[in-house]
Amino acid sequence: ALIFDFLTPFYDLFGDIGLRKKLQARALRFFKLKDGWKLLDVGSGTGPDLILLSKKFSKMKLFGIDADPKIIALAKKKIKKHNLDINLKCAYAQELPFAANSFDAVWSNLTLHHLTRESKIKAIEEMYRVLKPHGQLLLIEFSRPKSWWLKSLMRLQTLFSYVYDNYQGKIPLFLKDCGFKKLRQTTFWGNTSCYQAEK
């Protein structure tokens, strides 16, 4: 989750430094969520978004997947500590272990930019597959920067991740190509965007 395995125990510390709570608050204001939904968090990490959603929406049925078994183990400890009913699986975004038309919503927070272009597209296809008809995709991702200094800074990040497609503004194109419609987008902090789209 943090590129280097030895950093895994510090995942939540890095998340807090990265202003996670402010990002979550903005996302919740933008996304149109309904209590009672069955929601899947793709790339759920240690579960901060799932824990927040469980507190905001008491009737929401929550599931999470992450490819890192150590991260899943940390998430399970946190969920047990909070005494929450959240289902977690260790799985890849490109191979979601759920039947088609299973979820009212799929949530993913800063996960896709870690994937190659081929894997990004496959992950989006999988999100589409597991959503029910008219199900909602709730996506937080890096997007095309507008200022010249941010563009220069972002070029450095491409050395450490597969974020190039994000900075080229390709995420909305990938979503539409995979079948999503009614796309809404808002951008803040220069190049972080919330996308909501419908199956």
mmCIF file with all atom_site columns, C-alpha atoms in Angstrom:
data_model
loop_
_atom_site.group_PDB
_atom_site.id
_atom_site.type_symbol
_atom_site.label_atom_id
_atom_site.label_alt_id
_atom_site.label_comp_id
_atom_site.label_asym_id
_atom_site.label_entity_id
_atom_site.label_seq_id
_atom_site.pdbx_PDB_ins_code
_atom_site.Cartn_x
_atom_site.Cartn_y
_atom_site.Cartn_z
_atom_site.occupancy
_atom_site.B_iso_or_equiv
_atom_site.pdbx_formal_charge
_atom_site.auth_seq_id
_atom_site.auth_comp_id
_atom_site.auth_asym_id
_atom_site.auth_atom_id
_atom_site.pdbx_PDB_model_num
ATOM 1   C CA . ALA A 1 1   ? 0.000   0.000   0.000   1.00 0.00 ? 1   ALA A CA 1
ATOM 2   C CA . LEU A 1 2   ? 2.953   2.341   0.592   1.00 0.00 ? 2   LEU A CA 1
ATOM 3   C CA . ILE A 1 3   ? 5.189   0.854   -2.141  1.00 0.00 ? 3   ILE A CA 1
ATOM 4   C CA . PHE A 1 4   ? 7.582   -0.682  0.409   1.00 0.00 ? 4   PHE A CA 1
ATOM 5   C CA . ASP A 1 5   ? 6.423   -3.598  2.560   1.00 0.00 ? 5   ASP A CA 1
ATOM 6   C CA . PHE A 1 6   ? 8.248   -2.402  5.688   1.00 0.00 ? 6   PHE A CA 1
ATOM 7   C CA . LEU A 1 7   ? 6.070   0.737   5.718   1.00 0.00 ? 7   LEU A CA 1
ATOM 8   C CA . THR A 1 8   ? 2.805   -1.225  6.081   1.00 0.00 ? 8   THR A CA 1
ATOM 9   C CA . PRO A 1 9   ? 2.584   -0.764  9.894   1.00 0.00 ? 9   PRO A CA 1
ATOM 10  C CA . PHE A 1 10  ? 2.675   3.005   9.314   1.00 0.00 ? 10  PHE A CA 1
ATOM 11  C CA . TYR A 1 11  ? -0.187  3.020   6.788   1.00 0.00 ? 11  TYR A CA 1
ATOM 12  C CA . ASP A 1 12  ? -2.635  4.865   9.035   1.00 0.00 ? 12  ASP A CA 1
ATOM 13  C CA . LEU A 1 13  ? -0.014  7.416   10.102  1.00 0.00 ? 13  LEU A CA 1
ATOM 14  C CA . PHE A 1 14  ? 0.669   8.320   6.469   1.00 0.00 ? 14  PHE A CA 1
ATOM 15  C CA . GLY A 1 15  ? -3.064  8.508   5.850   1.00 0.00 ? 15  GLY A CA 1
ATOM 16  C CA . ASP A 1 16  ? -3.543  10.996  8.678   1.00 0.00 ? 16  ASP A CA 1
ATOM 17  C CA . ILE A 1 17  ? -0.630  13.120  7.469   1.00 0.00 ? 17  ILE A CA 1
ATOM 18  C CA . GLY A 1 18  ? -2.295  13.082  4.053   1.00 0.00 ? 18  GLY A CA 1
ATOM 19  C CA . LEU A 1 19  ? -5.374  14.890  5.426   1.00 0.00 ? 19  LEU A CA 1
ATOM 20  C CA . ARG A 1 20  ? -7.583  11.821  5.117   1.00 0.00 ? 20  ARG A CA 1
ATOM 21  C CA . LYS A 1 21  ? -10.413 13.237  7.229   1.00 0.00 ? 21  LYS A CA 1
ATOM 22  C CA . LYS A 1 22  ? -10.749 16.355  5.074   1.00 0.00 ? 22  LYS A CA 1
ATOM 23  C CA . LEU A 1 23  ? -10.761 14.193  1.953   1.00 0.00 ? 23  LEU A CA 1
ATOM 24  C CA . GLN A 1 24  ? -13.446 11.937  3.425   1.00 0.00 ? 24  GLN A CA 1
ATOM 25  C CA . ALA A 1 25  ? -15.568 14.944  4.418   1.00 0.00 ? 25  ALA A CA 1
ATOM 26  C CA . ARG A 1 26  ? -15.420 16.425  0.913   1.00 0.00 ? 26  ARG A CA 1
ATOM 27  C CA . ALA A 1 27  ? -16.223 13.079  -0.655  1.00 0.00 ? 27  ALA A CA 1
ATOM 28  C CA . LEU A 1 28  ? -19.263 12.565  1.574   1.00 0.00 ? 28  LEU A CA 1
ATOM 29  C CA . ARG A 1 29  ? -20.577 16.001  0.650   1.00 0.00 ? 29  ARG A CA 1
ATOM 30  C CA . PHE A 1 30  ? -20.241 15.231  -3.057  1.00 0.00 ? 30  PHE A CA 1
ATOM 31  C CA . PHE A 1 31  ? -21.411 11.620  -3.208  1.00 0.00 ? 31  PHE A CA 1
ATOM 32  C CA . LYS A 1 32  ? -25.126 10.860  -3.047  1.00 0.00 ? 32  LYS A CA 1
ATOM 33  C CA . LEU A 1 33  ? -25.261 7.988   -0.543  1.00 0.00 ? 33  LEU A CA 1
ATOM 34  C CA . LYS A 1 34  ? -28.233 6.096   0.814   1.00 0.00 ? 34  LYS A CA 1
ATOM 35  C CA . ASP A 1 35  ? -28.474 4.166   4.055   1.00 0.00 ? 35  ASP A CA 1
ATOM 36  C CA . GLY A 1 36  ? -29.328 0.524   3.495   1.00 0.00 ? 36  GLY A CA 1
ATOM 37  C CA . TRP A 1 37  ? -27.085 0.186   0.440   1.00 0.00 ? 37  TRP A CA 1
ATOM 38  C CA . LYS A 1 38  ? -24.840 -2.817  0.033   1.00 0.00 ? 38  LYS A CA 1
ATOM 39  C CA . LEU A 1 39  ? -21.456 -1.189  -0.619  1.00 0.00 ? 39  LEU A CA 1
ATOM 40  C CA . LEU A 1 40  ? -18.057 -2.567  -1.630  1.00 0.00 ? 40  LEU A CA 1
ATOM 41  C CA . ASP A 1 41  ? -14.844 -0.663  -0.899  1.00 0.00 ? 41  ASP A CA 1
ATOM 42  C CA . VAL A 1 42  ? -12.209 -1.631  -3.497  1.00 0.00 ? 42  VAL A CA 1
ATOM 43  C CA . GLY A 1 43  ? -8.737  -1.089  -2.070  1.00 0.00 ? 43  GLY A CA 1
ATOM 44  C CA . SER A 1 44  ? -10.074 -0.661  1.451   1.00 0.00 ? 44  SER A CA 1
ATOM 45  C CA . GLY A 1 45  ? -6.658  -0.551  3.145   1.00 0.00 ? 45  GLY A CA 1
ATOM 46  C CA . THR A 1 46  ? -6.936  -0.647  6.936   1.00 0.00 ? 46  THR A CA 1
ATOM 47  C CA . GLY A 1 47  ? -10.627 0.209   6.678   1.00 0.00 ? 47  GLY A CA 1
ATOM 48  C CA . PRO A 1 48  ? -10.833 3.961   7.483   1.00 0.00 ? 48  PRO A CA 1
ATOM 49  C CA . ASP A 1 49  ? -13.538 4.657   4.909   1.00 0.00 ? 49  ASP A CA 1
ATOM 50  C CA . LEU A 1 50  ? -15.532 1.567   5.855   1.00 0.00 ? 50  LEU A CA 1
ATOM 51  C CA . ILE A 1 51  ? -15.398 2.530   9.523   1.00 0.00 ? 51  ILE A CA 1
ATOM 52  C CA . LEU A 1 52  ? -16.538 6.064   8.719   1.00 0.00 ? 52  LEU A CA 1
ATOM 53  C CA . LEU A 1 53  ? -19.389 4.816   6.523   1.00 0.00 ? 53  LEU A CA 1
ATOM 54  C CA . SER A 1 54  ? -20.534 2.365   9.191   1.00 0.00 ? 54  SER A CA 1
ATOM 55  C CA . LYS A 1 55  ? -20.834 5.237   11.667  1.00 0.00 ? 55  LYS A CA 1
ATOM 56  C CA . LYS A 1 56  ? -22.620 7.546   9.219   1.00 0.00 ? 56  LYS A CA 1
ATOM 57  C CA . PHE A 1 57  ? -24.985 4.914   7.816   1.00 0.00 ? 57  PHE A CA 1
ATOM 58  C CA . SER A 1 58  ? -26.039 2.357   10.406  1.00 0.00 ? 58  SER A CA 1
ATOM 59  C CA . LYS A 1 59  ? -28.052 0.211   7.959   1.00 0.00 ? 59  LYS A CA 1
ATOM 60  C CA . MET A 1 60  ? -25.414 0.046   5.220   1.00 0.00 ? 60  MET A CA 1
ATOM 61  C CA . LYS A 1 61  ? -24.028 -3.435  4.469   1.00 0.00 ? 61  LYS A CA 1
ATOM 62  C CA . LEU A 1 62  ? -20.285 -2.987  4.056   1.00 0.00 ? 62  LEU A CA 1
ATOM 63  C CA . PHE A 1 63  ? -17.669 -5.107  2.286   1.00 0.00 ? 63  PHE A CA 1
ATOM 64  C CA . GLY A 1 64  ? -14.030 -4.410  1.559   1.00 0.00 ? 64  GLY A CA 1
ATOM 65  C CA . ILE A 1 65  ? -11.237 -5.953  -0.490  1.00 0.00 ? 65  ILE A CA 1
ATOM 66  C CA . ASP A 1 66  ? -7.516  -5.293  -0.588  1.00 0.00 ? 66  ASP A CA 1
ATOM 67  C CA . ALA A 1 67  ? -4.692  -7.193  -2.271  1.00 0.00 ? 67  ALA A CA 1
ATOM 68  C CA . ASP A 1 68  ? -2.303  -6.839  0.681   1.00 0.00 ? 68  ASP A CA 1
ATOM 69  C CA . PRO A 1 69  ? -2.854  -9.559  3.339   1.00 0.00 ? 69  PRO A CA 1
ATOM 70  C CA . LYS A 1 70  ? -0.971  -7.537  5.974   1.00 0.00 ? 70  LYS A CA 1
ATOM 71  C CA . ILE A 1 71  ? -3.241  -4.552  5.380   1.00 0.00 ? 71  ILE A CA 1
ATOM 72  C CA . ILE A 1 72  ? -6.312  -6.797  5.628   1.00 0.00 ? 72  ILE A CA 1
ATOM 73  C CA . ALA A 1 73  ? -5.012  -8.169  8.945   1.00 0.00 ? 73  ALA A CA 1
ATOM 74  C CA . LEU A 1 74  ? -4.628  -4.619  10.302  1.00 0.00 ? 74  LEU A CA 1
ATOM 75  C CA . ALA A 1 75  ? -8.127  -3.741  9.083   1.00 0.00 ? 75  ALA A CA 1
ATOM 76  C CA . LYS A 1 76  ? -9.661  -6.762  10.800  1.00 0.00 ? 76  LYS A CA 1
ATOM 77  C CA . LYS A 1 77  ? -8.050  -5.762  14.105  1.00 0.00 ? 77  LYS A CA 1
ATOM 78  C CA . LYS A 1 78  ? -9.446  -2.221  13.831  1.00 0.00 ? 78  LYS A CA 1
ATOM 79  C CA . ILE A 1 79  ? -12.925 -3.447  12.899  1.00 0.00 ? 79  ILE A CA 1
ATOM 80  C CA . LYS A 1 80  ? -12.937 -5.900  15.802  1.00 0.00 ? 80  LYS A CA 1
ATOM 81  C CA . LYS A 1 81  ? -11.814 -3.111  18.138  1.00 0.00 ? 81  LYS A CA 1
ATOM 82  C CA . HIS A 1 82  ? -14.728 -0.942  16.992  1.00 0.00 ? 82  HIS A CA 1
ATOM 83  C CA . ASN A 1 83  ? -17.105 -3.949  17.171  1.00 0.00 ? 83  ASN A CA 1
ATOM 84  C CA . LEU A 1 84  ? -18.369 -3.379  13.619  1.00 0.00 ? 84  LEU A CA 1
ATOM 85  C CA . ASP A 1 85  ? -20.030 -5.737  11.168  1.00 0.00 ? 85  ASP A CA 1
ATOM 86  C CA . ILE A 1 86  ? -17.842 -5.305  8.075   1.00 0.00 ? 86  ILE A CA 1
ATOM 87  C CA . ASN A 1 87  ? -16.868 -8.121  5.717   1.00 0.00 ? 87  ASN A CA 1
ATOM 88  C CA . LEU A 1 88  ? -13.279 -8.150  4.407   1.00 0.00 ? 88  LEU A CA 1
ATOM 89  C CA . LYS A 1 89  ? -11.561 -10.267 1.770   1.00 0.00 ? 89  LYS A CA 1
ATOM 90  C CA . CYS A 1 90  ? -8.017  -10.367 0.443   1.00 0.00 ? 90  CYS A CA 1
ATOM 91  C CA . ALA A 1 91  ? -8.446  -9.993  -3.328  1.00 0.00 ? 91  ALA A CA 1
ATOM 92  C CA . TYR A 1 92  ? -7.360  -8.016  -6.365  1.00 0.00 ? 92  TYR A CA 1
ATOM 93  C CA . ALA A 1 93  ? -9.456  -5.217  -7.837  1.00 0.00 ? 93  ALA A CA 1
ATOM 94  C CA . GLN A 1 94  ? -9.047  -6.916  -11.226 1.00 0.00 ? 94  GLN A CA 1
ATOM 95  C CA . GLU A 1 95  ? -10.631 -10.146 -9.906  1.00 0.00 ? 95  GLU A CA 1
ATOM 96  C CA . LEU A 1 96  ? -13.420 -9.218  -7.511  1.00 0.00 ? 96  LEU A CA 1
ATOM 97  C CA . PRO A 1 97  ? -14.680 -12.366 -5.719  1.00 0.00 ? 97  PRO A CA 1
ATOM 98  C CA . PHE A 1 98  ? -18.360 -11.443 -5.968  1.00 0.00 ? 98  PHE A CA 1
ATOM 99  C CA . ALA A 1 99  ? -21.220 -12.336 -8.286  1.00 0.00 ? 99  ALA A CA 1
ATOM 100 C CA . ALA A 1 100 ? -22.448 -9.925  -10.936 1.00 0.00 ? 100 ALA A CA 1
ATOM 101 C CA . ASN A 1 101 ? -25.132 -7.429  -9.880  1.00 0.00 ? 101 ASN A CA 1
ATOM 102 C CA . SER A 1 102 ? -24.284 -7.796  -6.175  1.00 0.00 ? 102 SER A CA 1
ATOM 103 C CA . PHE A 1 103 ? -23.828 -4.219  -4.917  1.00 0.00 ? 103 PHE A CA 1
ATOM 104 C CA . ASP A 1 104 ? -25.759 -0.972  -4.821  1.00 0.00 ? 104 ASP A CA 1
ATOM 105 C CA . ALA A 1 105 ? -22.496 0.968   -4.737  1.00 0.00 ? 105 ALA A CA 1
ATOM 106 C CA . VAL A 1 106 ? -18.768 0.482   -5.241  1.00 0.00 ? 106 VAL A CA 1
ATOM 107 C CA . TRP A 1 107 ? -16.439 2.893   -3.437  1.00 0.00 ? 107 TRP A CA 1
ATOM 108 C CA . SER A 1 108 ? -12.715 3.252   -4.185  1.00 0.00 ? 108 SER A CA 1
ATOM 109 C CA . ASN A 1 109 ? -10.416 5.831   -2.611  1.00 0.00 ? 109 ASN A CA 1
ATOM 110 C CA . LEU A 1 110 ? -7.016  6.499   -4.229  1.00 0.00 ? 110 LEU A CA 1
ATOM 111 C CA . THR A 1 111 ? -6.488  2.929   -5.397  1.00 0.00 ? 111 THR A CA 1
ATOM 112 C CA . LEU A 1 112 ? -6.572  2.935   -9.203  1.00 0.00 ? 112 LEU A CA 1
ATOM 113 C CA . HIS A 1 113 ? -3.444  5.075   -9.611  1.00 0.00 ? 113 HIS A CA 1
ATOM 114 C CA . HIS A 1 114 ? -1.402  2.194   -8.169  1.00 0.00 ? 114 HIS A CA 1
ATOM 115 C CA . LEU A 1 115 ? -2.375  -0.013  -11.122 1.00 0.00 ? 115 LEU A CA 1
ATOM 116 C CA . THR A 1 116 ? -1.063  -0.319  -14.653 1.00 0.00 ? 116 THR A CA 1
ATOM 117 C CA . ARG A 1 117 ? -3.341  0.918   -17.425 1.00 0.00 ? 117 ARG A CA 1
ATOM 118 C CA . GLU A 1 118 ? -4.425  -2.631  -18.277 1.00 0.00 ? 118 GLU A CA 1
ATOM 119 C CA . SER A 1 119 ? -5.174  -3.360  -14.616 1.00 0.00 ? 119 SER A CA 1
ATOM 120 C CA . LYS A 1 120 ? -7.014  -0.050  -14.160 1.00 0.00 ? 120 LYS A CA 1
ATOM 121 C CA . ILE A 1 121 ? -9.347  -0.882  -17.018 1.00 0.00 ? 121 ILE A CA 1
ATOM 122 C CA . LYS A 1 122 ? -9.879  -4.438  -15.784 1.00 0.00 ? 122 LYS A CA 1
ATOM 123 C CA . ALA A 1 123 ? -10.621 -3.149  -12.269 1.00 0.00 ? 123 ALA A CA 1
ATOM 124 C CA . ILE A 1 124 ? -13.190 -0.676  -13.620 1.00 0.00 ? 124 ILE A CA 1
ATOM 125 C CA . GLU A 1 125 ? -14.777 -3.479  -15.662 1.00 0.00 ? 125 GLU A CA 1
ATOM 126 C CA . GLU A 1 126 ? -15.009 -5.569  -12.507 1.00 0.00 ? 126 GLU A CA 1
ATOM 127 C CA . MET A 1 127 ? -16.585 -2.709  -10.568 1.00 0.00 ? 127 MET A CA 1
ATOM 128 C CA . TYR A 1 128 ? -19.150 -2.369  -13.329 1.00 0.00 ? 128 TYR A CA 1
ATOM 129 C CA . ARG A 1 129 ? -19.823 -6.123  -13.319 1.00 0.00 ? 129 ARG A CA 1
ATOM 130 C CA . VAL A 1 130 ? -20.535 -6.413  -9.581  1.00 0.00 ? 130 VAL A CA 1
ATOM 131 C CA . LEU A 1 131 ? -22.839 -3.378  -9.498  1.00 0.00 ? 131 LEU A CA 1
ATOM 132 C CA . LYS A 1 132 ? -26.577 -3.826  -9.768  1.00 0.00 ? 132 LYS A CA 1
ATOM 133 C CA . PRO A 1 133 ? -28.385 -2.064  -12.637 1.00 0.00 ? 133 PRO A CA 1
ATOM 134 C CA . HIS A 1 134 ? -28.299 1.691   -11.837 1.00 0.00 ? 134 HIS A CA 1
ATOM 135 C CA . GLY A 1 135 ? -25.722 0.967   -9.138  1.00 0.00 ? 135 GLY A CA 1
ATOM 136 C CA . GLN A 1 136 ? -23.376 3.803   -8.207  1.00 0.00 ? 136 GLN A CA 1
ATOM 137 C CA . LEU A 1 137 ? -19.613 4.043   -8.601  1.00 0.00 ? 137 LEU A CA 1
ATOM 138 C CA . LEU A 1 138 ? -18.049 6.361   -6.001  1.00 0.00 ? 138 LEU A CA 1
ATOM 139 C CA . LEU A 1 139 ? -14.452 7.019   -6.970  1.00 0.00 ? 139 LEU A CA 1
ATOM 140 C CA . ILE A 1 140 ? -11.771 9.268   -5.462  1.00 0.00 ? 140 ILE A CA 1
ATOM 141 C CA . GLU A 1 141 ? -8.689  9.590   -7.644  1.00 0.00 ? 141 GLU A CA 1
ATOM 142 C CA . PHE A 1 142 ? -5.911  11.875  -8.777  1.00 0.00 ? 142 PHE A CA 1
ATOM 143 C CA . SER A 1 143 ? -6.845  13.744  -11.939 1.00 0.00 ? 143 SER A CA 1
ATOM 144 C CA . ARG A 1 144 ? -5.367  16.142  -14.469 1.00 0.00 ? 144 ARG A CA 1
ATOM 145 C CA . PRO A 1 145 ? -3.488  18.981  -12.701 1.00 0.00 ? 145 PRO A CA 1
ATOM 146 C CA . LYS A 1 146 ? -4.160  22.501  -13.978 1.00 0.00 ? 146 LYS A CA 1
ATOM 147 C CA . SER A 1 147 ? -1.340  24.688  -12.684 1.00 0.00 ? 147 SER A CA 1
ATOM 148 C CA . TRP A 1 148 ? 2.132   24.504  -14.263 1.00 0.00 ? 148 TRP A CA 1
ATOM 149 C CA . TRP A 1 149 ? 3.915   23.989  -10.946 1.00 0.00 ? 149 TRP A CA 1
ATOM 150 C CA . LEU A 1 150 ? 1.607   21.116  -10.001 1.00 0.00 ? 150 LEU A CA 1
ATOM 151 C CA . LYS A 1 151 ? 2.157   19.533  -13.411 1.00 0.00 ? 151 LYS A CA 1
ATOM 152 C CA . SER A 1 152 ? 5.897   19.679  -12.826 1.00 0.00 ? 152 SER A CA 1
ATOM 153 C CA . LEU A 1 153 ? 5.550   18.183  -9.355  1.00 0.00 ? 153 LEU A CA 1
ATOM 154 C CA . MET A 1 154 ? 3.298   15.413  -10.611 1.00 0.00 ? 154 MET A CA 1
ATOM 155 C CA . ARG A 1 155 ? 5.874   14.342  -13.199 1.00 0.00 ? 155 ARG A CA 1
ATOM 156 C CA . LEU A 1 156 ? 8.097   13.267  -10.319 1.00 0.00 ? 156 LEU A CA 1
ATOM 157 C CA . GLN A 1 157 ? 5.366   11.041  -8.898  1.00 0.00 ? 157 GLN A CA 1
ATOM 158 C CA . THR A 1 158 ? 5.106   9.112   -12.158 1.00 0.00 ? 158 THR A CA 1
ATOM 159 C CA . LEU A 1 159 ? 8.544   7.684   -11.323 1.00 0.00 ? 159 LEU A CA 1
ATOM 160 C CA . PHE A 1 160 ? 7.041   5.866   -8.345  1.00 0.00 ? 160 PHE A CA 1
ATOM 161 C CA . SER A 1 161 ? 3.584   4.776   -9.477  1.00 0.00 ? 161 SER A CA 1
ATOM 162 C CA . TYR A 1 162 ? 1.341   4.183   -12.501 1.00 0.00 ? 162 TYR A CA 1
ATOM 163 C CA . VAL A 1 163 ? -0.394  7.530   -12.026 1.00 0.00 ? 163 VAL A CA 1
ATOM 164 C CA . TYR A 1 164 ? 0.388   8.861   -15.522 1.00 0.00 ? 164 TYR A CA 1
ATOM 165 C CA . ASP A 1 165 ? -3.063  7.994   -16.933 1.00 0.00 ? 165 ASP A CA 1
ATOM 166 C CA . ASN A 1 166 ? -4.689  9.924   -14.104 1.00 0.00 ? 166 ASN A CA 1
ATOM 167 C CA . TYR A 1 167 ? -2.668  13.051  -14.833 1.00 0.00 ? 167 TYR A CA 1
ATOM 168 C CA . GLN A 1 168 ? -3.535  12.770  -18.526 1.00 0.00 ? 168 GLN A CA 1
ATOM 169 C CA . GLY A 1 169 ? -7.253  12.939  -17.647 1.00 0.00 ? 169 GLY A CA 1
ATOM 170 C CA . LYS A 1 170 ? -7.991  9.411   -18.817 1.00 0.00 ? 170 LYS A CA 1
ATOM 171 C CA . ILE A 1 171 ? -10.044 8.164   -15.859 1.00 0.00 ? 171 ILE A CA 1
ATOM 172 C CA . PRO A 1 172 ? -13.364 9.620   -17.168 1.00 0.00 ? 172 PRO A CA 1
ATOM 173 C CA . LEU A 1 173 ? -12.610 8.060   -20.575 1.00 0.00 ? 173 LEU A CA 1
ATOM 174 C CA . PHE A 1 174 ? -11.955 4.665   -18.985 1.00 0.00 ? 174 PHE A CA 1
ATOM 175 C CA . LEU A 1 175 ? -15.225 4.891   -17.036 1.00 0.00 ? 175 LEU A CA 1
ATOM 176 C CA . LYS A 1 176 ? -17.269 5.698   -20.138 1.00 0.00 ? 176 LYS A CA 1
ATOM 177 C CA . ASP A 1 177 ? -15.542 3.013   -22.218 1.00 0.00 ? 177 ASP A CA 1
ATOM 178 C CA . CYS A 1 178 ? -16.416 0.430   -19.544 1.00 0.00 ? 178 CYS A CA 1
ATOM 179 C CA . GLY A 1 179 ? -20.108 1.367   -19.723 1.00 0.00 ? 179 GLY A CA 1
ATOM 180 C CA . PHE A 1 180 ? -20.594 3.901   -16.939 1.00 0.00 ? 180 PHE A CA 1
ATOM 181 C CA . LYS A 1 181 ? -22.948 6.823   -17.551 1.00 0.00 ? 181 LYS A CA 1
ATOM 182 C CA . LYS A 1 182 ? -24.253 9.959   -15.799 1.00 0.00 ? 182 LYS A CA 1
ATOM 183 C CA . LEU A 1 183 ? -20.716 10.863  -14.773 1.00 0.00 ? 183 LEU A CA 1
ATOM 184 C CA . ARG A 1 184 ? -20.341 13.683  -12.235 1.00 0.00 ? 184 ARG A CA 1
ATOM 185 C CA . GLN A 1 185 ? -16.933 15.065  -11.266 1.00 0.00 ? 185 GLN A CA 1
ATOM 186 C CA . THR A 1 186 ? -15.640 17.665  -8.844  1.00 0.00 ? 186 THR A CA 1
ATOM 187 C CA . THR A 1 187 ? -11.975 18.534  -8.391  1.00 0.00 ? 187 THR A CA 1
ATOM 188 C CA . PHE A 1 188 ? -10.268 20.016  -5.338  1.00 0.00 ? 188 PHE A CA 1
ATOM 189 C CA . TRP A 1 189 ? -6.743  20.394  -3.965  1.00 0.00 ? 189 TRP A CA 1
ATOM 190 C CA . GLY A 1 190 ? -5.468  20.944  -7.484  1.00 0.00 ? 190 GLY A CA 1
ATOM 191 C CA . ASN A 1 191 ? -5.681  17.420  -8.825  1.00 0.00 ? 191 ASN A CA 1
ATOM 192 C CA . THR A 1 192 ? -7.829  15.220  -6.555  1.00 0.00 ? 192 THR A CA 1
ATOM 193 C CA . SER A 1 193 ? -11.267 14.426  -7.949  1.00 0.00 ? 193 SER A CA 1
ATOM 194 C CA . CYS A 1 194 ? -14.447 12.725  -6.844  1.00 0.00 ? 194 CYS A CA 1
ATOM 195 C CA . TYR A 1 195 ? -16.308 10.872  -9.588  1.00 0.00 ? 195 TYR A CA 1
ATOM 196 C CA . GLN A 1 196 ? -19.813 9.467   -9.298  1.00 0.00 ? 196 GLN A CA 1
ATOM 197 C CA . ALA A 1 197 ? -21.174 7.384   -12.165 1.00 0.00 ? 197 ALA A CA 1
ATOM 198 C CA . GLU A 1 198 ? -24.025 4.955   -12.747 1.00 0.00 ? 198 GLU A CA 1
ATOM 199 C CA . LYS A 1 199 ? -24.146 1.489   -14.240 1.00 0.00 ? 199 LYS A CA 1
#
